[in-house]
Coordinates of C-alpha atoms and ligand atoms in Angstrom, one line a residue:
Chain D
M1 CA 124.7 74.7 122.7
N2 CA 122.3 73.1 125.1
N3 CA 118.6 72.8 124.6
Y4 CA 117.8 75.9 126.6
Q5 CA 120.2 78.0 124.5
I6 CA 118.9 76.6 121.3
G7 CA 115.3 77.3 122.3
L8 CA 116.2 80.9 123.3
T9 CA 118.0 81.5 120.0
I10 CA 114.9 80.3 118.1
L11 CA 112.7 82.5 120.1
S12 CA 115.0 85.5 119.4
C13 CA 115.0 84.7 115.7
V14 CA 111.2 84.6 115.7
S15 CA 111.3 88.0 117.3
V16 CA 113.6 89.2 114.5
I17 CA 111.3 87.8 111.8
T18 CA 108.2 89.6 113.1
V19 CA 110.0 92.9 113.8
T20 CA 111.4 92.8 110.2
G21 CA 107.8 92.5 108.9
V22 CA 106.8 95.4 111.2
Y23 CA 109.7 97.4 109.9
A24 CA 108.3 97.1 106.4
L25 CA 104.9 98.3 107.7
T26 CA 105.9 101.0 110.2
G27 CA 109.4 101.9 109.3
L28 CA 108.8 102.1 105.5
C29 CA 105.2 103.0 105.2
G30 CA 104.5 104.7 108.6
M31 CA 101.5 102.5 109.3
F32 CA 101.0 101.4 112.9
S33 CA 99.8 97.9 113.4
L34 CA 99.2 96.7 116.9
G35 CA 97.8 93.4 115.8
Q36 CA 100.6 91.6 114.1
A37 CA 100.5 88.9 116.8
A38 CA 97.1 88.0 115.4
F39 CA 98.8 86.9 112.2
M40 CA 101.3 84.7 114.2
C41 CA 98.2 83.2 115.7
I42 CA 96.5 82.6 112.3
G43 CA 99.7 81.0 110.9
A44 CA 100.3 78.8 113.9
Y45 CA 96.7 77.6 114.4
G46 CA 96.0 77.4 110.7
T47 CA 99.0 75.2 110.1
F48 CA 98.7 72.8 113.0
M49 CA 94.9 72.4 112.8
L50 CA 95.5 71.2 109.2
T51 CA 98.3 68.8 110.2
R52 CA 96.1 67.5 113.0
Y53 CA 92.6 67.3 111.5
A54 CA 93.3 67.0 107.8
G55 CA 96.4 65.0 108.0
I56 CA 98.3 67.3 105.6
P57 CA 102.1 67.1 105.8
L58 CA 103.8 70.0 107.6
I59 CA 105.2 72.0 104.6
P60 CA 102.0 72.2 102.6
A61 CA 100.1 72.9 105.8
A62 CA 102.5 75.7 106.6
L63 CA 102.0 77.2 103.1
L64 CA 98.2 77.1 103.6
G65 CA 98.6 78.6 107.1
V66 CA 100.5 81.5 105.5
L67 CA 97.8 81.7 102.8
A68 CA 95.1 82.0 105.4
G69 CA 97.0 85.0 106.9
V70 CA 97.4 86.5 103.5
I71 CA 93.6 86.3 102.9
V72 CA 92.8 87.8 106.2
A73 CA 95.3 90.6 105.7
W74 CA 93.9 91.2 102.2
V75 CA 90.4 91.5 103.4
V76 CA 91.3 93.7 106.5
G77 CA 93.7 95.8 104.5
R78 CA 91.2 96.5 101.8
L79 CA 88.6 97.6 104.3
T80 CA 90.8 99.7 106.6
L81 CA 93.7 101.1 104.6
K82 CA 91.6 103.7 103.0
L83 CA 90.9 105.1 106.4
R84 CA 93.1 107.6 108.2
R85 CA 96.3 106.1 109.7
D86 CA 95.0 106.4 113.3
Y87 CA 91.8 104.6 112.4
F88 CA 93.8 101.9 110.8
A89 CA 95.9 101.5 114.0
L90 CA 92.7 101.2 116.0
M91 CA 91.3 98.6 113.7
T92 CA 94.4 96.5 114.0
V93 CA 94.1 96.6 117.8
A94 CA 90.6 95.2 117.4
L95 CA 91.9 92.5 115.0
G96 CA 94.6 91.6 117.5
Q97 CA 92.0 91.0 120.1
A98 CA 89.5 89.3 117.9
I99 CA 91.6 86.6 116.4
P100 CA 92.9 85.1 119.7
S101 CA 89.4 85.2 121.1
L102 CA 88.2 83.2 118.1
V103 CA 90.5 80.5 119.3
V104 CA 88.4 80.3 122.5
V105 CA 85.2 80.4 120.6
F106 CA 86.2 77.3 118.6
S107 CA 87.5 75.6 121.7
E108 CA 86.1 72.3 120.5
Y109 CA 88.8 72.2 117.8
T110 CA 91.5 74.4 119.3
N111 CA 91.3 73.2 122.8
G112 CA 90.8 76.8 123.8
A113 CA 92.6 78.2 126.7
L114 CA 93.9 74.8 127.7
G115 CA 96.3 75.0 124.7
F116 CA 96.9 73.1 121.6
T117 CA 99.6 70.5 121.8
K118 CA 99.5 68.2 118.8
I119 CA 102.4 69.9 117.1
P120 CA 104.8 67.7 115.2
K121 CA 108.5 67.7 116.2
V122 CA 111.0 69.0 113.6
N123 CA 114.6 68.1 113.8
G124 CA 117.2 70.8 113.2
L125 CA 114.6 73.5 113.8
I126 CA 117.3 75.9 114.8
W127 CA 118.9 75.7 111.3
I128 CA 115.6 76.1 109.6
T129 CA 114.8 79.1 111.7
L130 CA 118.2 80.7 111.1
G131 CA 117.8 80.2 107.4
I132 CA 114.4 81.7 107.3
T133 CA 115.5 84.6 109.4
V134 CA 118.4 85.4 107.1
L135 CA 116.1 85.1 104.1
V136 CA 113.4 87.4 105.5
V137 CA 115.9 90.1 106.5
F138 CA 117.6 89.8 103.1
C139 CA 114.3 90.2 101.3
I140 CA 113.2 93.3 103.3
R141 CA 116.6 94.8 103.0
N142 CA 116.2 94.5 99.2
L143 CA 112.7 95.9 99.4
K144 CA 114.0 99.0 101.2
Y145 CA 116.5 99.7 98.4
S146 CA 114.0 99.2 95.5
R147 CA 111.4 101.3 93.9
Y148 CA 108.9 100.0 96.4
G149 CA 111.1 101.1 99.3
R150 CA 111.3 104.6 97.8
M151 CA 107.6 104.8 97.2
C152 CA 106.9 103.6 100.7
L153 CA 109.2 106.2 102.2
A154 CA 107.6 108.8 100.0
L155 CA 104.0 108.0 101.0
K156 CA 105.2 107.8 104.7
T157 CA 106.2 111.5 104.6
D158 CA 103.5 112.9 102.2
E159 CA 100.7 110.8 100.8
L160 CA 99.3 113.7 98.7
A161 CA 102.6 114.4 97.1
A162 CA 103.2 110.7 96.5
K163 CA 99.9 110.4 94.7
S164 CA 100.9 113.3 92.4
F165 CA 103.6 111.0 91.0
G166 CA 101.0 108.5 90.0
I167 CA 101.6 106.2 93.0
N168 CA 98.5 104.3 94.0
V169 CA 99.0 104.8 97.8
Y170 CA 96.2 102.5 98.8
K171 CA 97.3 99.6 96.7
L172 CA 100.8 99.9 97.8
K173 CA 99.8 99.9 101.5
V174 CA 97.7 96.8 101.0
K175 CA 100.6 95.0 99.4
I176 CA 103.0 95.9 102.2
Y177 CA 100.4 95.0 104.9
I178 CA 99.9 91.6 103.3
L179 CA 103.7 91.1 103.1
A180 CA 104.2 92.0 106.7
S181 CA 101.3 89.7 107.8
A182 CA 102.6 86.8 105.8
I183 CA 106.0 87.2 107.5
A184 CA 104.2 87.2 110.9
C185 CA 102.4 84.0 109.9
I186 CA 105.8 82.3 109.2
A187 CA 107.1 83.5 112.6
G188 CA 104.0 82.2 114.3
I189 CA 104.6 78.7 112.8
L190 CA 108.2 78.6 113.9
F191 CA 107.1 79.8 117.3
A192 CA 104.7 77.0 117.6
L193 CA 107.2 74.4 116.4
R194 CA 109.6 75.6 119.1
N195 CA 107.1 75.5 121.9
R196 CA 105.2 72.5 120.6
Y197 CA 102.3 74.2 122.5
I198 CA 100.1 77.2 121.6
D199 CA 97.3 78.9 123.4
N200 CA 95.3 82.1 122.8
T201 CA 97.1 84.2 125.5
Q202 CA 100.5 83.9 123.8
F203 CA 99.3 86.0 120.9
N204 CA 97.7 88.9 122.8
W205 CA 98.3 92.6 122.2
A206 CA 101.4 92.6 124.5
L207 CA 103.3 90.6 121.9
S208 CA 102.2 93.0 119.1
A209 CA 103.2 96.0 121.3
E210 CA 106.6 94.3 122.0
M211 CA 107.3 94.2 118.3
Q212 CA 106.7 98.0 118.0
I213 CA 108.9 98.6 121.1
F214 CA 111.8 96.6 119.6
L215 CA 111.4 98.4 116.3
F216 CA 111.5 101.9 117.9
F217 CA 114.3 100.9 120.2
G218 CA 116.5 100.0 117.3
G219 CA 115.3 102.9 115.2
S220 CA 112.3 102.7 113.0
N221 CA 114.3 104.0 110.0
S222 CA 117.0 101.4 110.4
L223 CA 116.4 97.8 109.4
T224 CA 119.7 96.6 110.9
G225 CA 118.9 98.5 114.1
A226 CA 115.5 96.9 114.3
V227 CA 117.0 93.4 113.7
V228 CA 119.7 93.7 116.3
S229 CA 117.4 95.2 118.9
A230 CA 114.7 92.5 118.3
F231 CA 117.3 89.8 118.9
V232 CA 119.0 91.4 121.9
L233 CA 116.0 92.7 123.7
K234 CA 114.3 89.3 123.4
M235 CA 117.3 87.5 124.8
L236 CA 118.1 90.0 127.6
P237 CA 115.3 89.2 130.0
N238 CA 116.0 85.5 129.6
I239 CA 119.7 85.9 130.3
L240 CA 118.8 87.9 133.4
R241 CA 116.3 85.4 134.6
N242 CA 118.7 84.3 137.4
V243 CA 119.1 87.8 138.6
Q244 CA 116.7 88.4 141.5
L245 CA 115.2 91.7 142.5
F246 CA 113.1 91.8 145.7
G247 CA 113.0 88.1 145.5
V248 CA 111.5 88.0 142.0
S249 CA 113.3 87.0 138.9
M250 CA 114.2 89.8 136.5
Q251 CA 112.3 87.9 133.8
E252 CA 109.1 88.9 135.5
Y253 CA 110.0 92.5 135.2
R254 CA 110.2 92.2 131.4
I255 CA 107.5 94.6 130.5
I256 CA 108.7 97.1 133.1
L257 CA 112.2 96.8 131.7
Y258 CA 110.9 97.5 128.2
C259 CA 108.9 100.5 129.3
I260 CA 112.0 102.0 131.0
L261 CA 114.1 101.4 127.8
V262 CA 111.4 103.0 125.7
L263 CA 111.2 106.0 128.0
I264 CA 114.9 106.5 127.9
I265 CA 115.1 106.1 124.1
L266 CA 112.2 108.5 123.5
N267 CA 113.8 111.1 125.7
F268 CA 117.4 110.9 124.6
R269 CA 117.4 109.4 121.1
P270 CA 113.9 109.8 119.6
A271 CA 115.0 108.2 116.3
G272 CA 116.1 105.0 118.1
I273 CA 119.6 103.7 118.8
M274 CA 120.6 103.6 115.2
G275 CA 118.7 106.5 113.9
E276 CA 118.7 106.2 110.1
H277 CA 122.1 104.4 110.0
E278 CA 122.4 100.9 108.6
L279 CA 125.1 98.4 109.6
N280 CA 126.8 97.3 106.5
F281 CA 130.1 95.9 105.4
R282 CA 131.7 99.3 104.9
W283 CA 130.8 100.1 108.5
V284 CA 132.3 96.7 109.7
S285 CA 135.5 97.2 107.7
R286 CA 135.9 100.7 109.2
L287 CA 135.5 99.2 112.6
T288 CA 138.0 96.4 112.1
A289 CA 140.4 99.0 110.6
K290 CA 140.1 101.0 113.8
I291 CA 140.7 98.0 115.9
K292 CA 143.7 97.0 113.9
N293 CA 145.1 100.6 114.1
A294 CA 144.6 100.6 117.9
S295 CA 146.3 97.2 118.3
G296 CA 149.1 98.3 116.0
R297 CA 149.8 101.3 118.1
N298 CA 149.8 99.2 121.2
G299 CA 152.2 96.8 119.6
G300 CA 154.6 99.7 118.8
K301 CA 154.6 100.8 122.4
A302 CA 155.4 97.4 123.7
Chain C
M1 CA 97.7 127.7 66.7
S2 CA 99.2 124.4 67.9
N3 CA 97.4 121.7 69.8
V4 CA 95.4 122.2 73.0
V5 CA 96.8 120.0 75.7
L6 CA 94.7 121.1 78.6
K7 CA 91.3 122.7 78.5
T8 CA 88.7 123.6 81.1
E9 CA 85.1 124.5 80.6
G10 CA 83.4 126.5 83.3
I11 CA 84.8 124.7 86.3
S12 CA 83.7 125.9 89.8
K13 CA 84.4 124.9 93.3
S14 CA 83.0 126.2 96.6
F15 CA 84.1 125.5 100.1
G16 CA 81.0 126.1 102.3
G17 CA 80.1 129.6 101.5
V18 CA 83.4 130.5 99.9
K19 CA 83.3 130.4 96.1
A20 CA 86.9 129.6 95.6
V21 CA 86.7 129.2 91.8
Q22 CA 83.8 130.3 89.6
Q23 CA 83.3 129.3 86.0
F24 CA 87.0 129.0 85.2
S25 CA 87.7 128.4 81.5
M26 CA 91.0 128.3 79.7
E27 CA 93.0 126.5 77.0
L28 CA 96.6 125.6 77.3
H29 CA 98.5 125.0 74.1
E30 CA 101.4 122.8 73.4
H31 CA 104.8 124.5 74.4
E32 CA 103.0 127.5 75.9
I33 CA 103.7 129.1 79.3
K34 CA 100.6 130.6 80.8
G35 CA 100.5 132.7 84.0
I36 CA 97.9 133.0 86.7
I37 CA 98.1 135.9 89.0
G38 CA 95.8 137.4 91.7
P39 CA 95.8 138.4 95.3
N40 CA 95.9 136.0 98.2
G41 CA 92.9 133.8 98.5
A42 CA 91.9 134.4 94.9
G43 CA 91.6 130.7 94.2
K44 CA 94.7 130.1 92.2
T45 CA 95.9 127.1 94.2
T46 CA 92.4 125.7 94.1
I47 CA 92.5 125.8 90.3
F48 CA 95.7 123.6 90.4
N49 CA 94.1 121.3 92.8
L50 CA 91.1 120.9 90.5
L51 CA 93.3 120.4 87.4
S52 CA 95.3 117.7 89.2
H53 CA 92.1 116.2 90.6
I54 CA 93.2 116.5 94.2
I55 CA 89.8 117.9 94.7
L56 CA 86.9 117.5 92.3
P57 CA 85.0 120.4 90.7
D58 CA 81.4 121.1 91.6
E59 CA 80.7 121.7 87.9
G60 CA 82.4 122.0 84.6
K61 CA 84.7 119.8 82.6
I62 CA 88.4 119.3 82.3
F63 CA 90.0 117.8 79.2
L64 CA 93.6 116.5 79.4
L65 CA 95.1 115.7 76.0
G66 CA 91.6 115.7 74.6
E67 CA 90.2 113.3 77.2
D68 CA 87.6 114.1 79.8
I69 CA 89.1 113.3 83.2
E70 CA 85.9 113.3 85.2
N71 CA 86.2 109.7 86.3
K72 CA 90.0 109.7 86.8
S73 CA 91.7 109.6 90.2
Q74 CA 94.5 111.9 91.1
E75 CA 97.0 109.1 90.4
E76 CA 95.6 108.4 87.0
V77 CA 95.7 112.1 86.0
A78 CA 99.4 112.1 87.1
Q79 CA 100.0 109.0 85.0
M80 CA 98.4 110.7 82.0
G81 CA 101.1 113.3 82.0
L82 CA 100.1 116.1 84.3
S83 CA 102.7 117.0 86.9
R84 CA 102.9 119.7 89.5
T85 CA 104.8 121.3 92.3
F86 CA 103.3 122.7 95.5
Q87 CA 103.1 126.1 97.0
S88 CA 104.9 124.9 100.1
I89 CA 107.8 122.7 99.2
R90 CA 106.8 119.0 99.5
L91 CA 110.0 117.1 99.0
F92 CA 110.1 113.7 100.7
A93 CA 112.1 114.4 103.8
G94 CA 113.1 110.7 104.4
L95 CA 114.9 110.5 101.0
N96 CA 117.9 112.2 99.5
V97 CA 117.8 114.3 96.4
L98 CA 118.5 111.5 94.0
D99 CA 115.9 109.2 95.5
N100 CA 113.4 112.1 95.5
V101 CA 113.9 112.4 91.8
K102 CA 113.7 108.6 91.3
V103 CA 110.3 108.6 93.0
G104 CA 109.1 110.5 90.0
L105 CA 109.8 107.4 87.9
D106 CA 109.2 104.6 90.4
N107 CA 105.5 104.1 89.7
E108 CA 106.4 103.3 86.0
G109 CA 109.2 100.9 87.0
K110 CA 108.8 97.5 85.4
Y111 CA 109.6 95.0 88.1
N112 CA 107.4 93.6 90.8
L113 CA 107.6 93.0 94.5
F114 CA 109.1 89.5 94.0
D115 CA 111.9 90.9 91.7
A116 CA 112.6 93.6 94.3
M117 CA 112.9 91.2 97.2
F118 CA 115.0 88.5 95.4
L119 CA 117.1 90.8 93.3
T120 CA 116.3 89.3 89.9
P121 CA 118.1 90.5 86.8
R122 CA 115.0 92.4 85.8
R123 CA 115.3 94.4 89.0
W124 CA 118.9 95.3 88.4
K125 CA 118.2 96.3 84.8
E126 CA 115.2 98.5 85.7
E127 CA 117.0 100.1 88.7
K128 CA 119.9 101.0 86.4
R129 CA 117.5 102.5 83.9
I130 CA 115.8 104.5 86.7
H131 CA 119.1 105.6 88.1
N132 CA 120.4 106.7 84.7
A133 CA 117.3 108.7 83.9
A134 CA 117.3 110.4 87.3
M135 CA 121.0 111.2 87.0
E136 CA 120.5 112.5 83.5
C137 CA 117.7 114.8 84.7
L138 CA 119.8 116.1 87.6
T139 CA 122.8 116.7 85.4
M140 CA 120.8 118.5 82.8
L141 CA 119.5 120.8 85.5
N142 CA 122.9 121.3 87.1
L143 CA 121.8 119.6 90.3
E144 CA 124.0 116.5 90.3
K145 CA 126.3 117.8 93.0
Y146 CA 123.4 117.8 95.4
K147 CA 122.4 114.2 94.7
D148 CA 123.4 112.8 98.1
Y149 CA 122.0 115.6 100.2
R150 CA 118.9 115.3 102.4
S151 CA 116.5 117.8 100.9
N152 CA 115.9 119.7 104.1
N153 CA 119.5 120.6 104.4
L154 CA 119.6 122.5 101.1
P155 CA 118.9 126.2 100.4
Y156 CA 115.4 127.1 99.4
G157 CA 116.3 127.9 95.8
I158 CA 117.9 124.5 95.3
Q159 CA 114.9 122.7 97.0
R160 CA 112.6 124.4 94.5
R161 CA 114.7 123.3 91.6
V162 CA 114.8 119.7 92.9
E163 CA 111.1 119.7 93.3
I164 CA 110.8 120.8 89.6
A165 CA 113.3 118.1 88.6
R166 CA 111.3 115.5 90.4
A167 CA 108.1 116.7 88.7
I168 CA 109.6 116.5 85.1
V169 CA 111.8 113.4 85.3
S170 CA 109.0 111.2 84.1
R171 CA 108.6 113.5 81.0
P172 CA 105.1 114.8 81.6
K173 CA 103.3 116.8 78.9
I174 CA 102.1 119.5 81.3
L175 CA 103.7 121.1 84.3
L176 CA 101.9 123.2 86.9
L177 CA 104.1 125.4 89.0
D178 CA 102.6 126.9 92.2
E179 CA 104.5 130.0 93.2
P180 CA 108.0 128.6 92.3
A181 CA 109.7 131.9 93.2
A182 CA 108.2 132.2 96.7
G183 CA 110.9 132.7 99.3
L184 CA 113.7 133.3 96.7
L185 CA 116.1 136.2 96.6
P186 CA 115.8 138.6 93.6
E187 CA 118.9 137.2 91.9
E188 CA 117.6 133.7 92.4
V189 CA 114.4 134.7 90.6
F190 CA 116.3 135.5 87.5
E191 CA 118.1 132.1 87.6
L192 CA 114.7 130.5 88.0
I193 CA 113.3 132.3 84.9
D194 CA 116.2 130.9 82.9
F195 CA 115.7 127.5 84.5
I196 CA 112.0 127.4 83.6
R197 CA 112.8 128.4 80.0
L198 CA 115.5 125.6 79.9
I199 CA 113.2 122.8 81.1
K200 CA 110.4 124.0 78.8
E201 CA 112.7 123.6 75.8
K202 CA 114.5 120.4 76.9
F203 CA 111.5 118.6 78.1
E204 CA 109.0 120.0 75.6
L205 CA 106.6 121.0 78.3
S206 CA 103.5 123.1 78.4
I207 CA 103.5 125.1 81.6
I208 CA 101.1 127.0 83.8
V209 CA 102.7 129.1 86.5
I210 CA 101.1 130.8 89.5
E211 CA 103.2 133.7 90.7
H212 CA 103.2 136.9 92.7
R213 CA 106.5 138.1 91.3
M214 CA 105.6 140.2 88.3
D215 CA 109.1 140.1 86.9
L216 CA 108.9 136.4 86.5
I217 CA 105.4 136.4 85.0
M218 CA 106.1 139.2 82.6
N219 CA 109.3 137.6 81.4
L220 CA 108.0 134.1 80.9
C221 CA 104.4 134.0 80.0
S222 CA 102.7 134.4 76.6
E223 CA 99.3 134.8 78.2
I224 CA 98.2 135.8 81.7
L225 CA 94.9 135.2 83.6
V226 CA 94.1 137.5 86.4
Q227 CA 92.0 135.9 89.2
D228 CA 90.1 137.7 91.9
F229 CA 87.6 136.3 94.3
G230 CA 87.5 133.1 92.2
K231 CA 86.6 134.9 89.0
T232 CA 88.8 135.6 86.0
I233 CA 88.7 139.4 85.8
A234 CA 91.2 139.8 82.9
C235 CA 93.2 137.9 80.4
G236 CA 95.8 138.9 77.9
T237 CA 99.4 139.2 77.0
P238 CA 101.8 140.8 79.5
K239 CA 101.9 144.0 77.5
E240 CA 98.1 144.3 77.4
L241 CA 97.7 143.7 81.1
Q242 CA 100.5 145.9 82.3
C243 CA 98.3 149.0 82.1
D244 CA 94.9 147.4 82.6
P245 CA 93.2 149.4 85.4
R246 CA 91.3 146.3 86.7
V247 CA 94.5 144.4 87.2
L248 CA 96.1 147.3 88.9
A249 CA 93.2 147.7 91.2
A250 CA 92.8 144.1 92.1
Y251 CA 96.3 143.0 92.2
L252 CA 99.2 145.4 91.8
G253 CA 97.5 148.0 94.0
E254 CA 97.1 145.6 96.8
E255 CA 100.6 144.3 96.7
E256 CA 102.2 147.7 97.4
Ligands
ATP1 N1 90.5 122.5 101.1 C1 89.9 123.6 101.4 N2 88.9 123.7 102.3 C2 88.3 124.8 102.6 N3 88.6 126.0 102.0 C3 89.6 126.1 101.1 C4 90.3 124.9 100.8 N4 91.2 125.2 99.9 C5 91.1 126.5 99.7 N5 90.1 127.1 100.4 C6 89.7 128.5 100.4 O1 89.5 128.9 99.1 C7 90.0 130.2 98.8 C8 91.0 130.2 97.8 O2 92.2 129.6 98.2 P1 93.5 129.3 97.4 O3 94.4 128.6 98.2 O4 93.1 128.7 96.1 O5 94.0 130.8 97.1 P2 95.3 131.3 96.4 O6 94.9 132.1 95.3 O7 96.2 130.1 96.0 O8 96.0 132.2 97.5 P3 97.5 132.3 97.9 O9 98.1 133.4 97.0 O10 97.5 132.7 99.3 O11 98.2 131.0 97.6 C9 90.5 130.7 100.2 O12 89.4 131.4 100.8 C10 90.7 129.4 101.0 O13 90.5 129.6 102.3
MG2 MG1 98.0 129.4 96.6

């Protein structure tokens, strides 16, 4: 793989990590957050300000960066998750705007809109990223098939009924919000390590919206659907970058492309490509059996 | 008589000008089935909402297993052993029947978020226990063949029974049933009567049931409260109430 391909793979993995976190929040609990990019921002700036100004080595700094995100999520979650879901969604939009603008307010340290570049180089970032991606998806998959997953799906459909089984809906929502935000922080750190440059505009609401789009495209009830769609849809515009339309690269049409995809999906498959199905080994073995069968028949004919 | 498990002292609730429940007092004894009847809008469901603390009373006290629940949340009341079903079926549509029943146990599950994500031995052990308890409950209630179905694909009568299974799987002390026979066919009502008797014995429950179907109420209950416009207008055994003119006027007359 050349450098460009490695970079693109890392970027797609970052997208998978964030969407996996959003899956826990939106897919499992039915909470809309349009500000998860803010946590990527906190993770990235938190970590690399610490390596730069406090001279802390990368790994402890990254842990502190995630901790910062956890604290913000805890405070915001405690204040907003008792509200109705739509108010919570509105508050996350505000948060998504506020955090990147803080970067500008503290330009003295963050270098504001000019961007922050003092980010250490990490060798083998692709392997680290792949490892973290697999781990995060594994964890959220396990979460889905645990008592937490069931309680989340219960409160997603009917909070009142969930409460009547002793489930503390509010506490559970805060926990999941913190979890999803910590995951976004990790993604933000990897994102910064890949670009070795961050600025406030990279973490704006469009990035948060993109995560929701990827989730809904794959199917908000299907973790594997969300993972595949996050990877493929992130990659697609970059692969098409050499394709020109009206003299402009397809990459520039990214948002338009996503909008069209969302419109198609909402009209023809409102539950997303995968609906509620999960890709698993049973599914894979069935598929390979089918292929074997088909090739066997062909062999017979020949 | 045996122990009082649930007791209310003059609870009232108004919504704006509507006095939905006025000065409601009763005692529920261990292993008793009590019935509440009354015309539409009499405040029956509101009584259940007050007992399960979904809404709080304007005045009066509720004692659950001898303890005043004034400062308890809805979740805490549920954890203390009061379970209920809803007038309109409220199964969790995103989960299959087995998982619906498991939700009844999940809050008590003894493993944390970390165990869940990293599949620790504790998680496997607890999940197995929850699975076995849910399956045992489904088997006992003859529902095990439906375990993999989505709840909204099942007939009404089965959904009602799954809802009851989910409510009792955690072995509560008290069960509140809000119109369990609504929407059932006459023969299904007789099955339901046997079903409620069965769970009462097997799970050692004390039950309050709201119902419009007189056959069910008359068959099951040892005592019946008649509500009208938020007030208790009569109270007694099925025999005593059968010919009570007030009941006939307020309730039976209106039904026909
Ligand atoms: N949350 C609420 N807000 C406002 N009014 C309410 C509320 N809940 C109930 N009411 C009113 O209180 C009164 C009693 O309602 P309730 O649902 O308890 O009646 P019910 O006896 O269960 O009737 P039904 O047989 O139709 O189920 C009705 O007039 C209803 O409109
Ligand atoms: Mg009612």
